[in-house]
Backbone as JSON Lines, residues from 0, in Angstrom:
{"i":0,"aa":"M","n":[11.54,-2.3,2.25],"ca":[11.47,-0.84,2.21],"c":[10.05,-0.37,2.22]}
{"i":1,"aa":"F","n":[9.24,-0.99,1.66],"ca":[7.81,-0.67,1.74],"c":[7.32,-0.71,3.07]}
{"i":2,"aa":"N","n":[7.65,-1.61,3.97],"ca":[7.24,-1.73,5.3],"c":[7.79,-0.45,6.17]}
{"i":3,"aa":"T","n":[8.93,-0.08,5.8],"ca":[9.6,1.08,6.47],"c":[8.85,2.33,6.2]}
{"i":4,"aa":"I","n":[8.35,2.5,4.89],"ca":[7.46,3.59,4.47],"c":[6.18,3.62,5.19]}
{"i":5,"aa":"L","n":[5.6,2.57,5.23],"ca":[4.28,2.38,5.76],"c":[4.45,2.69,7.37]}
{"i":6,"aa":"E","n":[5.4,2.2,8.04],"ca":[5.51,2.51,9.36],"c":[5.87,4.01,9.75]}
{"i":7,"aa":"A","n":[6.72,4.58,8.8],"ca":[6.88,6.03,8.93],"c":[5.48,6.7,8.85]}
{"i":8,"aa":"I","n":[4.76,6.37,7.8],"ca":[3.43,7.08,7.49],"c":[2.59,7.02,8.93]}
{"i":9,"aa":"K","n":[2.49,5.73,9.43],"ca":[1.66,5.45,10.66],"c":[2.1,6.54,11.75]}
{"i":10,"aa":"R","n":[3.43,6.59,12.03],"ca":[4.03,7.48,13.05],"c":[3.62,8.85,12.76]}
{"i":11,"aa":"L","n":[3.88,9.37,11.47],"ca":[3.52,10.71,11.27],"c":[1.99,11.03,11.38]}
{"i":12,"aa":"E","n":[1.2,10.16,10.85],"ca":[-0.27,10.34,10.98],"c":[-0.8,10.53,12.36]}
{"i":13,"aa":"N","n":[0.1,9.83,13.23],"ca":[-0.24,9.84,14.75],"c":[0.01,11.11,15.44]}
{"i":14,"aa":"E","n":[0.73,11.87,14.74],"ca":[1.17,13.03,15.52],"c":[0.04,14.02,15.67]}
{"i":15,"aa":"E","n":[-0.18,14.51,17.09],"ca":[-1.25,15.46,17.29],"c":[-1.32,16.65,16.43]}
{"i":16,"aa":"K","n":[0.02,17.32,16.56],"ca":[0.12,18.62,15.82],"c":[1.29,18.51,14.98]}
{"i":17,"aa":"P","n":[1.14,17.9,13.83],"ca":[2.17,17.84,12.82],"c":[2.92,19.13,12.53]}
{"i":18,"aa":"S","n":[4.21,19.33,12.28],"ca":[4.83,20.54,11.72],"c":[4.68,20.4,10.16]}
{"i":19,"aa":"K","n":[4.97,21.55,9.6],"ca":[4.87,21.62,8.13],"c":[5.91,20.59,7.6]}
{"i":20,"aa":"S","n":[7.04,20.43,8.06],"ca":[7.97,19.52,7.44],"c":[7.54,18.05,7.69]}
{"i":21,"aa":"S","n":[6.84,17.78,8.82],"ca":[6.21,16.59,8.99],"c":[5.06,16.24,7.84]}
{"i":22,"aa":"K","n":[4.25,17.25,7.53],"ca":[3.23,17.07,6.53],"c":[3.96,16.94,5.15]}
{"i":23,"aa":"E","n":[5.07,17.71,4.9],"ca":[5.66,17.49,3.57],"c":[6.38,16.0,3.42]}
{"i":24,"aa":"L","n":[6.88,15.68,4.64],"ca":[7.48,14.19,4.55],"c":[6.38,13.19,4.44]}
{"i":25,"aa":"L","n":[5.17,13.45,5.01],"ca":[3.98,12.5,4.84],"c":[3.56,12.61,3.42]}
{"i":26,"aa":"D","n":[3.56,13.75,2.75],"ca":[3.07,13.63,1.36],"c":[4.19,13.06,0.51]}
{"i":27,"aa":"Y","n":[5.22,13.17,0.78],"ca":[6.43,12.51,0.06],"c":[6.44,10.86,0.38]}
{"i":28,"aa":"L","n":[6.14,10.53,1.55],"ca":[6.16,9.14,1.8],"c":[4.84,8.51,1.25]}
{"i":29,"aa":"H","n":[3.75,9.12,1.13],"ca":[2.47,8.58,0.33],"c":[2.76,8.43,-1.09]}
{"i":30,"aa":"S","n":[3.62,9.48,-1.6],"ca":[3.93,9.3,-3.01],"c":[4.83,8.02,-3.27]}
{"i":31,"aa":"E","n":[5.86,7.89,-2.51],"ca":[6.7,6.72,-2.37],"c":[5.93,5.37,-2.22]}
{"i":32,"aa":"A","n":[4.94,5.3,-1.26],"ca":[4.02,4.11,-1.28],"c":[3.44,3.79,-2.46]}
{"i":33,"aa":"D","n":[2.84,4.92,-2.99],"ca":[2.2,4.65,-4.31],"c":[3.01,3.95,-5.44]}
{"i":34,"aa":"K","n":[4.27,4.63,-5.45],"ca":[5.25,3.99,-6.4],"c":[5.68,2.62,-6.19]}
{"i":35,"aa":"E","n":[5.79,2.22,-4.88],"ca":[5.96,0.86,-4.54],"c":[4.92,-0.17,-4.96]}
{"i":36,"aa":"V","n":[3.68,0.41,-4.57],"ca":[2.53,-0.53,-4.92],"c":[2.47,-0.73,-6.53]}
{"i":37,"aa":"N","n":[2.49,0.43,-7.13],"ca":[2.49,0.42,-8.76],"c":[3.59,-0.5,-9.35]}
{"i":38,"aa":"S","n":[4.71,-0.43,-8.74],"ca":[5.96,-1.17,-9.17],"c":[5.67,-2.66,-8.91]}
{"i":39,"aa":"N","n":[5.12,-2.98,-7.74],"ca":[4.88,-4.36,-7.55],"c":[3.83,-4.92,-8.39]}
{"i":40,"aa":"L","n":[2.79,-4.11,-8.65],"ca":[1.7,-4.65,-9.41],"c":[2.3,-4.81,-10.9]}
{"i":41,"aa":"I","n":[3.08,-3.89,-11.4],"ca":[3.63,-4.16,-12.78],"c":[4.59,-5.49,-12.7]}
{"i":42,"aa":"N","n":[5.41,-5.56,-11.73],"ca":[6.19,-6.76,-11.55],"c":[5.34,-8.08,-11.7]}
{"i":43,"aa":"L","n":[4.08,-8.13,-10.87],"ca":[3.13,-9.04,-10.88],"c":[2.63,-9.53,-12.31]}
{"i":44,"aa":"M","n":[2.29,-8.41,-13.06],"ca":[1.75,-8.63,-14.29],"c":[2.78,-9.07,-15.27]}
{"i":45,"aa":"T","n":[4.01,-8.66,-15.19],"ca":[5.03,-8.96,-15.9],"c":[5.57,-10.51,-15.7]}
{"i":46,"aa":"Y","n":[5.28,-11.05,-14.67],"ca":[5.61,-12.47,-14.31],"c":[4.22,-13.3,-14.26]}
{"i":47,"aa":"G","n":[3.21,-12.74,-14.82],"ca":[1.89,-13.5,-14.74],"c":[1.92,-14.81,-15.42]}
{"i":48,"aa":"Q","n":[2.58,-14.84,-16.66],"ca":[2.66,-16.06,-17.46],"c":[3.37,-17.1,-16.7]}
{"i":49,"aa":"R","n":[4.51,-16.79,-15.96],"ca":[5.28,-17.69,-15.24],"c":[4.63,-18.32,-14.0]}
{"i":50,"aa":"L","n":[3.91,-17.21,-13.29],"ca":[3.35,-17.65,-12.0],"c":[2.04,-18.39,-12.17]}
{"i":51,"aa":"G","n":[1.37,-18.02,-13.38],"ca":[0.0,-18.66,-13.72],"c":[-0.97,-17.5,-13.36]}
{"i":52,"aa":"W","n":[-1.74,-17.32,-14.36],"ca":[-2.84,-16.25,-14.28],"c":[-3.86,-16.56,-13.36]}
{"i":53,"aa":"E","n":[-4.3,-17.75,-13.18],"ca":[-5.34,-18.13,-12.16],"c":[-4.79,-17.81,-10.81]}
{"i":54,"aa":"R","n":[-3.67,-18.18,-10.51],"ca":[-3.0,-18.06,-9.13],"c":[-3.0,-16.62,-8.92]}
{"i":55,"aa":"I","n":[-2.7,-15.68,-9.76],"ca":[-2.63,-14.28,-9.56],"c":[-4.02,-13.73,-9.42]}
{"i":56,"aa":"E","n":[-5.02,-14.18,-10.29],"ca":[-6.48,-13.77,-10.07],"c":[-6.83,-14.15,-8.68]}
{"i":57,"aa":"N","n":[-6.65,-15.31,-8.26],"ca":[-7.16,-15.6,-6.97],"c":[-6.41,-14.86,-5.75]}
{"i":58,"aa":"R","n":[-5.14,-14.47,-5.94],"ca":[-4.56,-13.66,-4.88],"c":[-5.12,-12.19,-4.96]}
{"i":59,"aa":"V","n":[-5.38,-11.64,-6.11],"ca":[-5.96,-10.26,-6.31],"c":[-7.39,-10.36,-5.77]}
{"i":60,"aa":"A","n":[-8.09,-11.33,-6.07],"ca":[-9.6,-11.53,-5.53],"c":[-9.6,-11.4,-3.97]}
{"i":61,"aa":"K","n":[-8.6,-12.18,-3.46],"ca":[-8.55,-12.42,-2.04],"c":[-8.11,-10.91,-1.39]}
{"i":62,"aa":"L","n":[-7.31,-10.3,-1.98],"ca":[-6.72,-9.02,-1.69],"c":[-7.76,-8.0,-1.74]}
{"i":63,"aa":"L","n":[-8.64,-7.95,-2.81],"ca":[-9.64,-7.0,-2.84],"c":[-10.76,-7.35,-1.64]}
{"i":64,"aa":"D","n":[-11.11,-8.69,-1.55],"ca":[-11.94,-8.85,-0.37],"c":[-11.37,-8.41,1.1]}
{"i":65,"aa":"F","n":[-10.08,-8.47,1.18],"ca":[-9.5,-8.0,2.32],"c":[-9.62,-6.56,2.54]}
{"i":66,"aa":"I","n":[-9.43,-5.72,1.35],"ca":[-9.56,-4.3,1.27],"c":[-10.91,-3.86,1.58]}
{"i":67,"aa":"Q","n":[-11.9,-4.64,1.01],"ca":[-13.31,-4.27,1.31],"c":[-13.55,-4.4,2.8]}
{"i":68,"aa":"A","n":[-13.18,-5.59,3.25],"ca":[-13.4,-5.67,4.68],"c":[-12.84,-4.71,5.68]}
{"i":69,"aa":"A","n":[-11.61,-4.28,5.17],"ca":[-10.83,-3.25,6.05],"c":[-11.57,-1.96,5.8]}
{"i":70,"aa":"K","n":[-12.04,-1.65,4.67],"ca":[-12.73,-0.51,4.62],"c":[-14.01,-0.41,5.35]}
{"i":71,"aa":"G","n":[-14.73,-1.39,5.28],"ca":[-16.02,-1.57,6.15],"c":[-15.65,-1.44,7.76]}
{"i":72,"aa":"N","n":[-14.55,-2.02,8.17],"ca":[-14.08,-1.73,9.56],"c":[-13.86,-0.34,9.83]}
{"i":73,"aa":"S","n":[-13.11,0.23,8.96],"ca":[-12.62,1.7,9.29],"c":[-13.93,2.58,9.13]}
{"i":74,"aa":"D","n":[-14.92,2.34,8.11],"ca":[-16.04,3.15,8.02],"c":[-16.89,3.07,9.25]}
{"i":75,"aa":"S","n":[-16.97,1.85,9.92],"ca":[-17.77,1.59,11.16],"c":[-17.17,2.28,12.29]}
{"i":76,"aa":"R","n":[-15.86,2.65,12.34],"ca":[-15.09,3.19,13.43],"c":[-15.27,4.75,13.28]}
{"i":77,"aa":"G","n":[-15.37,5.28,12.14],"ca":[-15.33,6.68,11.75],"c":[-16.36,7.61,12.39]}
């Protein structure tokens, strides 16, 4: 479901002249994406003991590095 939301966001953001309904849908999809991210983070923390906290910390650190790199790439394109 999350991938579907992200793909829909990409398509709507690429519209040259979005309609009012497209803008409203985009706002809604951003909200749903935030909910999905939050839900997955909560699930991750809930199962931390079972998965192992070090494993989770390593994955989150790698994800943060990835986000920082992506932000750097988008900043240089802007």
